[in-house]
Short mmCIF file of C-alpha atoms in Angstrom, two decimals:
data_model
loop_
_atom_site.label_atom_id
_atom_site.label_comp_id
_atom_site.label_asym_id
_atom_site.label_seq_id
_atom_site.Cartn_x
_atom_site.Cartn_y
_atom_site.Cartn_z
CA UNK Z 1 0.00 0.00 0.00
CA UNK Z 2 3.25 2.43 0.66
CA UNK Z 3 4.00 2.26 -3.06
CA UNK Z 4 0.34 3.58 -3.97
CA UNK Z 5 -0.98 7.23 -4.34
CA UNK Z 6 -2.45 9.02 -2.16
CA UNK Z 7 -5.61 8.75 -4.04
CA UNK Z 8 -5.59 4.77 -3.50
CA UNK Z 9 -4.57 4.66 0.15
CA UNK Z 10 -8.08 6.62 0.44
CA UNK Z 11 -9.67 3.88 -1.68
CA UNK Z 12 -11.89 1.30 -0.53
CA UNK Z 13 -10.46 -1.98 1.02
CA UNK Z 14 -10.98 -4.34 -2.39
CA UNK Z 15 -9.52 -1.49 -4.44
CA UNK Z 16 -6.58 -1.37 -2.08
CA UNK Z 17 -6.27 -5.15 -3.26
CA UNK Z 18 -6.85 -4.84 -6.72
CA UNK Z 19 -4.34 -2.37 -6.97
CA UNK Z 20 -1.86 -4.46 -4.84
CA UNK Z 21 -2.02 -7.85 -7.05
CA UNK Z 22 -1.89 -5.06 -10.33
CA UNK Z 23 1.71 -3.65 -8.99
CA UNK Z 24 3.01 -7.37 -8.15
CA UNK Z 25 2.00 -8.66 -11.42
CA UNK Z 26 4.04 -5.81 -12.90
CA UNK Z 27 7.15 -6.28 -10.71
CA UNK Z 28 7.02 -10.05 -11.68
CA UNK Z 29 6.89 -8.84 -15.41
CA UNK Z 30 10.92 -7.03 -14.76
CA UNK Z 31 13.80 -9.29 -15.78
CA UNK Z 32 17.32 -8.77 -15.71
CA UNK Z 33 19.23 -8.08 -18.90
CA UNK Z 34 22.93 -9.23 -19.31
CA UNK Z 35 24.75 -8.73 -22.94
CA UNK Z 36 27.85 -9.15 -24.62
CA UNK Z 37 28.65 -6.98 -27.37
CA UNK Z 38 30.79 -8.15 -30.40
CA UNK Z 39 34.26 -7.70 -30.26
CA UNK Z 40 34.47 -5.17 -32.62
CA UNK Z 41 31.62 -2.91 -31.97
CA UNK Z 42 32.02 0.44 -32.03
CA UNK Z 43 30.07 1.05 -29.14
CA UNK Z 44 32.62 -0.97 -27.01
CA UNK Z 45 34.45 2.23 -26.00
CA UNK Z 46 31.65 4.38 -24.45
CA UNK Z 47 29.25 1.39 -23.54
CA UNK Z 48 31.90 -1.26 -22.53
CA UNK Z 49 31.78 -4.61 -24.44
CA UNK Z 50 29.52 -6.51 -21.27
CA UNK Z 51 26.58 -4.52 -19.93
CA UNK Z 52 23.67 -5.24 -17.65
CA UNK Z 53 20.38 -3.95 -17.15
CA UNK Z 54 16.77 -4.78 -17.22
CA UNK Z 55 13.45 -4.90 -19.40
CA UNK Z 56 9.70 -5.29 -18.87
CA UNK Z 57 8.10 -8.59 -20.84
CA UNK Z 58 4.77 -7.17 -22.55
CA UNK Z 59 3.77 -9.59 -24.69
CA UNK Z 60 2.27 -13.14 -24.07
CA UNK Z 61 5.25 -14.74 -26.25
CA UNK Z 62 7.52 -13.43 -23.79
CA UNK Z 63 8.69 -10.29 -25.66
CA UNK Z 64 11.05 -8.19 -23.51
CA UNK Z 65 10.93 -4.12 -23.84
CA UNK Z 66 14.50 -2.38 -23.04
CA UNK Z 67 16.57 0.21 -23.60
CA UNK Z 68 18.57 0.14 -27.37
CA UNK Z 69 22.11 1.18 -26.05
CA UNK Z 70 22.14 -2.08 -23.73
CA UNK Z 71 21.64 -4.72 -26.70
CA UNK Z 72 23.16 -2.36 -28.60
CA UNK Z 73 25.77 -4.70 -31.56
CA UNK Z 74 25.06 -7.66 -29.04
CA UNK Z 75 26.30 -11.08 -29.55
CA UNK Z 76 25.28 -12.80 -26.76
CA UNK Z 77 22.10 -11.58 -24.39
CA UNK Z 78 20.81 -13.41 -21.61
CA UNK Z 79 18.03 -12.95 -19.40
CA UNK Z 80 18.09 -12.89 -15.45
CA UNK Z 81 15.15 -14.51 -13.45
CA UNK Z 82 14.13 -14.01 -10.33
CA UNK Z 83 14.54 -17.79 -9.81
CA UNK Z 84 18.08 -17.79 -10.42
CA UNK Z 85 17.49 -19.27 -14.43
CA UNK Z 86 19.68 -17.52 -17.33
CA UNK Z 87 17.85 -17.86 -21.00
CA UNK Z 88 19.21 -16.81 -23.75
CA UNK Z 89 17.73 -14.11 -26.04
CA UNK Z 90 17.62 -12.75 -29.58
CA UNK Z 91 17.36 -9.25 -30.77
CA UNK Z 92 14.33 -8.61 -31.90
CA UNK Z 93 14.70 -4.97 -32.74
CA UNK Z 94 16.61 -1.75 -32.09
CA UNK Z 95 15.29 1.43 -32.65
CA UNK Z 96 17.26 4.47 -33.19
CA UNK Z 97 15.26 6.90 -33.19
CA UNK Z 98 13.13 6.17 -29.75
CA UNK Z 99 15.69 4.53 -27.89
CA UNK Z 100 13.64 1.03 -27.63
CA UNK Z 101 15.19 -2.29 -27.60
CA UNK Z 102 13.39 -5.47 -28.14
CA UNK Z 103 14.65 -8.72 -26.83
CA UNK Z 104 12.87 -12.83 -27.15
CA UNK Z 105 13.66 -15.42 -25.42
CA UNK Z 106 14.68 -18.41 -26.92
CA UNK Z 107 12.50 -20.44 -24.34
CA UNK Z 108 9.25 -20.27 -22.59
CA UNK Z 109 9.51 -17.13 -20.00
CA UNK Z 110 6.12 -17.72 -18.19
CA UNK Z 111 5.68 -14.83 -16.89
CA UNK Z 112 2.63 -13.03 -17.34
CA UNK Z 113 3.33 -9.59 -19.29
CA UNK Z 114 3.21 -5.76 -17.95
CA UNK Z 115 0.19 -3.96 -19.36
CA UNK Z 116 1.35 -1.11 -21.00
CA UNK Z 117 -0.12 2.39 -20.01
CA UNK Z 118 0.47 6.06 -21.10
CA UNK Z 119 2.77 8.49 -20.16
CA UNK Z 120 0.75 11.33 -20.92
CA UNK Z 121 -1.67 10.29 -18.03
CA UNK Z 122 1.00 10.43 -15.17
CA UNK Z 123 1.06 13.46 -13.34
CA UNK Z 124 3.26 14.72 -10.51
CA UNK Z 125 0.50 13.95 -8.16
CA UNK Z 126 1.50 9.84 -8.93
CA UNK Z 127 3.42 8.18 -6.80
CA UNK Z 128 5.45 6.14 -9.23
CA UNK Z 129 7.30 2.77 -8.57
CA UNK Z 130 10.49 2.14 -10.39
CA UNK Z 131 11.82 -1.65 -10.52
CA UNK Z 132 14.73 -2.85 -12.05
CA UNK Z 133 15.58 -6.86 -12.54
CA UNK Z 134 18.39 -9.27 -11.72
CA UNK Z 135 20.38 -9.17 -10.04
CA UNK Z 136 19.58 -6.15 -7.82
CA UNK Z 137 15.82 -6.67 -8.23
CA UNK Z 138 15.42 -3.42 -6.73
CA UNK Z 139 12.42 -1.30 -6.01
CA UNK Z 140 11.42 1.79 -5.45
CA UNK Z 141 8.94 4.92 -5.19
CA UNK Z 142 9.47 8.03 -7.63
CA UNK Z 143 7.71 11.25 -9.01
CA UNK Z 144 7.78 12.97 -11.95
CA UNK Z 145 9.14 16.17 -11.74
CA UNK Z 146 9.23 17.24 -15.72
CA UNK Z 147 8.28 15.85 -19.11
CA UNK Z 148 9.85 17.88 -21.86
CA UNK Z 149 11.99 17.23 -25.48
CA UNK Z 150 15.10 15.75 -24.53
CA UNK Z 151 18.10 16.06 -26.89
CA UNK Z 152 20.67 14.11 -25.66
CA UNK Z 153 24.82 14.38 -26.54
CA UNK Z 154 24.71 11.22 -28.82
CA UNK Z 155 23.07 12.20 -31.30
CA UNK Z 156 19.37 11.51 -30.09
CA UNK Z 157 16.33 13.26 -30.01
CA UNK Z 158 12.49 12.18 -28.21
CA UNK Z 159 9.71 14.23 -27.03
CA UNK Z 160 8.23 14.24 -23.90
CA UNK Z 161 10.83 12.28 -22.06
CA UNK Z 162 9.83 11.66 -18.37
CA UNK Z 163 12.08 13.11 -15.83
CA UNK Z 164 11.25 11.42 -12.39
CA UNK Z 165 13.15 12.29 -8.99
CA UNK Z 166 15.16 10.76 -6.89
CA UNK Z 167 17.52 9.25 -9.03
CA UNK Z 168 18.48 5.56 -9.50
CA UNK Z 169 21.63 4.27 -10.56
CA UNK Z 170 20.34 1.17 -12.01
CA UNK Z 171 18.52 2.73 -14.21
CA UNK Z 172 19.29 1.07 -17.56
CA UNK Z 173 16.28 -0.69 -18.53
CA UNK Z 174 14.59 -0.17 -15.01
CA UNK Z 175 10.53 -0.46 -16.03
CA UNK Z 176 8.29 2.71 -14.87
CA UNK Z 177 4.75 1.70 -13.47
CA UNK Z 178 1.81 4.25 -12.85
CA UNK Z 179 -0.33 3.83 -9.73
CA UNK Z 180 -2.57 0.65 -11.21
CA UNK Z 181 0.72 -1.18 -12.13
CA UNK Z 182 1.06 -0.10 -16.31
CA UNK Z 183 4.07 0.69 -17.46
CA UNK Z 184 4.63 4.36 -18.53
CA UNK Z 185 8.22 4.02 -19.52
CA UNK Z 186 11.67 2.43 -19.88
CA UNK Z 187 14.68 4.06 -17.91
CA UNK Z 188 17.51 5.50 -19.96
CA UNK Z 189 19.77 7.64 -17.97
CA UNK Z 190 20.90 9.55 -15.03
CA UNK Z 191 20.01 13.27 -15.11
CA UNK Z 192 21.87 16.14 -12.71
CA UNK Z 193 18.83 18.85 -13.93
CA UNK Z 194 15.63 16.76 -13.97
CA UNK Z 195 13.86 19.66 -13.73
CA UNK Z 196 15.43 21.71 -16.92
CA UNK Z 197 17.93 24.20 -17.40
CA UNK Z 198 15.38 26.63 -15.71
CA UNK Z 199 14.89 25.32 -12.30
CA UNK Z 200 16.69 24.40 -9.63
CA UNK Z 201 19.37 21.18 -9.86
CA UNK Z 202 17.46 18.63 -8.95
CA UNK Z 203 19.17 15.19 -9.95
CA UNK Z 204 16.69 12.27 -11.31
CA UNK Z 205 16.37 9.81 -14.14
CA UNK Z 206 15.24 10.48 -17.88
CA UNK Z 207 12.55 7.66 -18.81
CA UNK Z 208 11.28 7.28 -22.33
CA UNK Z 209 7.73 7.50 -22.55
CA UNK Z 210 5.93 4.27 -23.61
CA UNK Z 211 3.58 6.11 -25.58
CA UNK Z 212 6.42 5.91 -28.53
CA UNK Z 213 6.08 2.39 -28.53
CA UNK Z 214 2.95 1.44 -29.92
CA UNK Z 215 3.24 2.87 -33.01
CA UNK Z 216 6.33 1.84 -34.25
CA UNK Z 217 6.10 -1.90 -32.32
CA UNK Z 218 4.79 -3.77 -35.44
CA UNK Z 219 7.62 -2.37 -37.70
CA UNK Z 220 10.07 -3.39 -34.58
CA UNK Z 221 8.94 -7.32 -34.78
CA UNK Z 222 9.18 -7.15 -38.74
CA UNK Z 223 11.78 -5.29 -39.68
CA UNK Z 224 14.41 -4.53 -36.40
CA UNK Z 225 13.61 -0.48 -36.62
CA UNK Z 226 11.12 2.25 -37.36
CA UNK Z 227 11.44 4.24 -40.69
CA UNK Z 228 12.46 6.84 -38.29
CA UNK Z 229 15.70 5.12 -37.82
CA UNK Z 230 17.28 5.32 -41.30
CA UNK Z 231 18.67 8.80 -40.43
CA UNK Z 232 21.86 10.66 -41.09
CA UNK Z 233 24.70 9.91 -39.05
CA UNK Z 234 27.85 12.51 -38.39
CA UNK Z 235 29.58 10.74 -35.13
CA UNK Z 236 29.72 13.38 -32.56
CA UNK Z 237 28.98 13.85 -29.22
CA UNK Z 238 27.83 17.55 -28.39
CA UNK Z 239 27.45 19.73 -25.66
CA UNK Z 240 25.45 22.56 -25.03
CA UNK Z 241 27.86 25.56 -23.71
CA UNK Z 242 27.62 29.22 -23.79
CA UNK Z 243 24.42 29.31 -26.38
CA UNK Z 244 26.59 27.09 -28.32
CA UNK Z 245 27.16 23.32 -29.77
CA UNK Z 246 30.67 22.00 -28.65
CA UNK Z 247 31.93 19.17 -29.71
CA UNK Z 248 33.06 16.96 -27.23
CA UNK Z 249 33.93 13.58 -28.93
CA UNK Z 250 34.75 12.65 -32.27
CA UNK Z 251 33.70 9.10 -33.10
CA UNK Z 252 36.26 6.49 -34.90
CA UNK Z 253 35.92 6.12 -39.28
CA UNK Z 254 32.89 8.89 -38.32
CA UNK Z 255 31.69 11.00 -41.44
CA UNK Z 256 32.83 13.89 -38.98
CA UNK Z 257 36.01 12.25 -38.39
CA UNK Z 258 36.72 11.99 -42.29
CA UNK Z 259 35.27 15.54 -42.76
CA UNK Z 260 37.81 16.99 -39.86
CA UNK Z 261 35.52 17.85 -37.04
CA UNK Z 262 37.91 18.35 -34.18
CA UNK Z 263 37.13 17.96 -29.97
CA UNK Z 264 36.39 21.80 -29.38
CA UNK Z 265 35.12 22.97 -32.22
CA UNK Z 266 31.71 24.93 -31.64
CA UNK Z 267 29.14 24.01 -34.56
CA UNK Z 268 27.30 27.27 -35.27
CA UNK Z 269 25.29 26.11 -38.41
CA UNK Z 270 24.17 23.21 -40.31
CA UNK Z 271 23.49 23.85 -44.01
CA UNK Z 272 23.22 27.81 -43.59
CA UNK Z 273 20.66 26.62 -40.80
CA UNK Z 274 21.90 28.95 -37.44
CA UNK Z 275 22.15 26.28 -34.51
CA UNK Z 276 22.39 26.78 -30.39
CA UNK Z 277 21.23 24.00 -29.09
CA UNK Z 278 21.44 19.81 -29.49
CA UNK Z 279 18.09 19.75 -30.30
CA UNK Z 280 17.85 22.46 -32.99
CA UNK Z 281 21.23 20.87 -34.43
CA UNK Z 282 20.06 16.90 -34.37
CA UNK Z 283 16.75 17.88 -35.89
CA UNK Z 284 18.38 19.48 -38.52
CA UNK Z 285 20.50 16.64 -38.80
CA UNK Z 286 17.62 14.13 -39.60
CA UNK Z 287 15.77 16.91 -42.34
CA UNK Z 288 17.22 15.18 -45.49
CA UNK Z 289 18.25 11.97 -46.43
CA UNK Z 290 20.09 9.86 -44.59
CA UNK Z 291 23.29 9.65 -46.50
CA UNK Z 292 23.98 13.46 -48.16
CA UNK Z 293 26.78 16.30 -48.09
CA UNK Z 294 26.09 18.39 -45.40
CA UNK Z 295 27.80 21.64 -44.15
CA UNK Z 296 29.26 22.34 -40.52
CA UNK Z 297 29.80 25.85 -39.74
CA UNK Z 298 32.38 25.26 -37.02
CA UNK Z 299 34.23 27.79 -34.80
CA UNK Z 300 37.96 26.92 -34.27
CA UNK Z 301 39.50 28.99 -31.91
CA UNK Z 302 39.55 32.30 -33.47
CA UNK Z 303 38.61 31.35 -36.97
CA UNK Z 304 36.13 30.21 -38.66
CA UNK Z 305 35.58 27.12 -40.85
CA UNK Z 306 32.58 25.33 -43.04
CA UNK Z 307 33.19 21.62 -43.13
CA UNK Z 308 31.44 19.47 -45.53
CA UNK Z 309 30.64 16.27 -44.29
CA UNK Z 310 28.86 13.15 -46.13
CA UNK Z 311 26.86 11.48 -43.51
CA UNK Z 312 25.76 8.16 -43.24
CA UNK Z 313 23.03 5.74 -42.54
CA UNK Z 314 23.63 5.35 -38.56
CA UNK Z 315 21.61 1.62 -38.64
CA UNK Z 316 24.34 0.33 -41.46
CA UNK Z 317 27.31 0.80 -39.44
CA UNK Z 318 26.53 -1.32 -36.51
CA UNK Z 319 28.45 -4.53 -36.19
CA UNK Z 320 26.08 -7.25 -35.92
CA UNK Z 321 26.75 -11.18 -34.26
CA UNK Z 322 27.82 -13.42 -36.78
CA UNK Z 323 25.90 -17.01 -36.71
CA UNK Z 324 22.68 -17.84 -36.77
#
C-alpha cells in the first residue's frame, strides 16, 4: 500500500487489493538483462563490451521491452530470473530513433506480461514505482518532476521524455509503473537537472515514454527499426555551452572524423541553418536523407571554418553477431 498514491490509500479496502495484485504482477513482469557486445563494436568504448540492465516482458510470447544502447551490436544476451534461471535471447529490434530495444527469449519465459499504459496520463501527483531486474531486483517509489523534449549528446532526439526524482543508478532498462501497475516508460539515464535548465538542480532519471512504442512496435517485430531510424549519421557527441554546440567527442571512421571535425570545435550552423542547441542541431541533422553532403559551420579557436561532411546511414554501421 506504501508504493500507492495518495488517491488509492483513500480507496476502498478491495480497491486497495486490486491495486496491490496489479503492482506485483508488474514487478514479476521485470527481468534482468545481461549482454555481450561483439568484439568489434564500435560502441565498445563508451558502452563497454559486457553490460547489464533490465526490461519489462509485454507480450504473451515473452517479448522483452528495453533500452537500445544495452543490446546495442550484441552477440550474446541473456536474461536474469528471479529464480536464479539464465535464457538466452535474440534481438528482436533496435530502434534508433526512440531509444527502444526489443529482446525474445529463446524459451518459454512464463511470466505473465506488464500492461502497457500512457505516459501522458501520469502526473506529478503519482506516486510512481520504479523496478529494475536481476540481479539487484530493486524497487522503489518516484515522481515525476518534468516531461519535456530531450536532446541528448549522442546524437538523439524524443519528445516528452519523463524526468522522475530521486535518481536511481540502475537505471538502464529499469521499467516505470503508474499507480494501477502499467508501465509508462523504460529508464535510460541519469540526469543532474531533472527539472530543466530553468529550475533548480534537482538530480533524477530520464525515462522514455511508452507512448512511442505502440506505433512503431509492429515495424520493430518485422523489420528490427522504425522508418524513423534510417537517419543521417555525423559521429559526434555535443554539448550545449555558452548558447553554443561544442563538440566533445569525435567518433572512430565517423563522417565527422573523415570531414575533420575536431574535440572543441563549436558548430554554429548546419546547411546555412543557425544552430544553439542539441536539439535544434540533431533535428536538422535528420531533415534530409540519410546519407547526403552536409555543411558544418564550425568555430575553431579564433577562426572560422565550413566543413562538408557526407553522412551516413547510422543503422548500417553497426556490427552485428555473426551465426545464426
Amino acid at each position: 500500500a506504501g508504493l500507492a498514491s495518495g488517491a488509492a490509500l483513500a480507496a476502498a479496502p478491495g480497491e486497495l487489493e486490486a491495486q496491490s495484485k496489479a503492482l506485483e504482477r508488474a514487478t514479476n513482469a521485470v527481468v534482468g538483462v545481461q549482454t555481450l557486445a561483439v568484439p568489434d563494436a564500435r560502441s565498445n568504448s563508451t558502452l563497454g563490451r559486457v553490460r547489464q540492465g533490465s526490461g519489462v516482458v509485454i507480450a504473451p510470447d515473452g517479448l522483452v521491452l528495453t533500452i537500445g544502447y544495452l543490446i546495442l551490436e550484441a552477440d550474446q544476451v541473456q536474461l536474469l530470473l528471479d529464480s536464479g534461471r539464465h535464457l538466452p535471447a535474440r534481438v528482436v529490434g533496435y530502434d534508433l530513433a526512440t531509444g527502444f530495444g526489443l529482446l525474445q527469449p529463446l524459451a518459454p519465459l512464463n511470466i505473465a506480461p506488464a500492461p502497457l499504459g500512457t505516459s501522458r496520463g501520469v502526473t506529478p501527483e503519482d506516486s510512481l514505482l520504479v523496478v529494475s531486474g536481476e540481479p539487484s531486483g530493486q524497487l522503489s517509489a518516484a515522481r515525476m518532476v518534468s516531461r519535456r523534449v530531450f536532446a541528448g549528446y549522442w546524437e538523439y532526439r524524443i519528445d516528452d521524455a519523463l524526468f522522475t526524482s530521486p535518481p536511481r543508478t540502475d537505471h538502464s532498462g529499469a521499467a516505470l509503473f503508474n499507480p494501477r501497475g502499467e508501465l509508462v516508460g523504460i529508464g535510460s539515464l541519469v540526469v543532474n537537472n531533472a527539472l530543466g535548465s530553468e529550475g533548480p538542480m534537482v538530480p533524477g532519471n530520464m525515462f522514455v515514454p511508452i507512448d512511442l512504442l505502440p506505433p512503431i512496435l509492429g515495424e520493430l517485430r518485422s523489420k528490427g527499426a522504425s522508418a524513423a531510424s534510417q537517419r543521417a549519421w555525423l559521429g559526434i557527441n555535443g554539448v550545449e555551452q555558452g548558447g553554443l554546440v561544442r563538440v566533445a567527442r569525435v567518433s572512430e571512421d565517423s563522417p565527422a572524423e573523415a570531414a575533420g571535425v575536431r574535440v572543441g570545435d563549436r558548430i554554429t550552423a548546419i546547411d546555412g541553418v543557425a544552430v544553439s542547441t542539441l536539439d535544434a542541431l540533431w533535428t536538422r541533422l535528420w531533415n534530409g536523407a540519410a546519407e547526403r553532403d552536409v555543411s558544418l559551420e564550425v568555430e575553431r579557436g579564433e577562426s572560422r571554418q565550413t566543413l562538408n561532411v557526407r553522412t551516413v546511414d547510422r543503422n548500417r554501421q553497426l556490427k552485428r553477431a555473426t551465426g545464426i
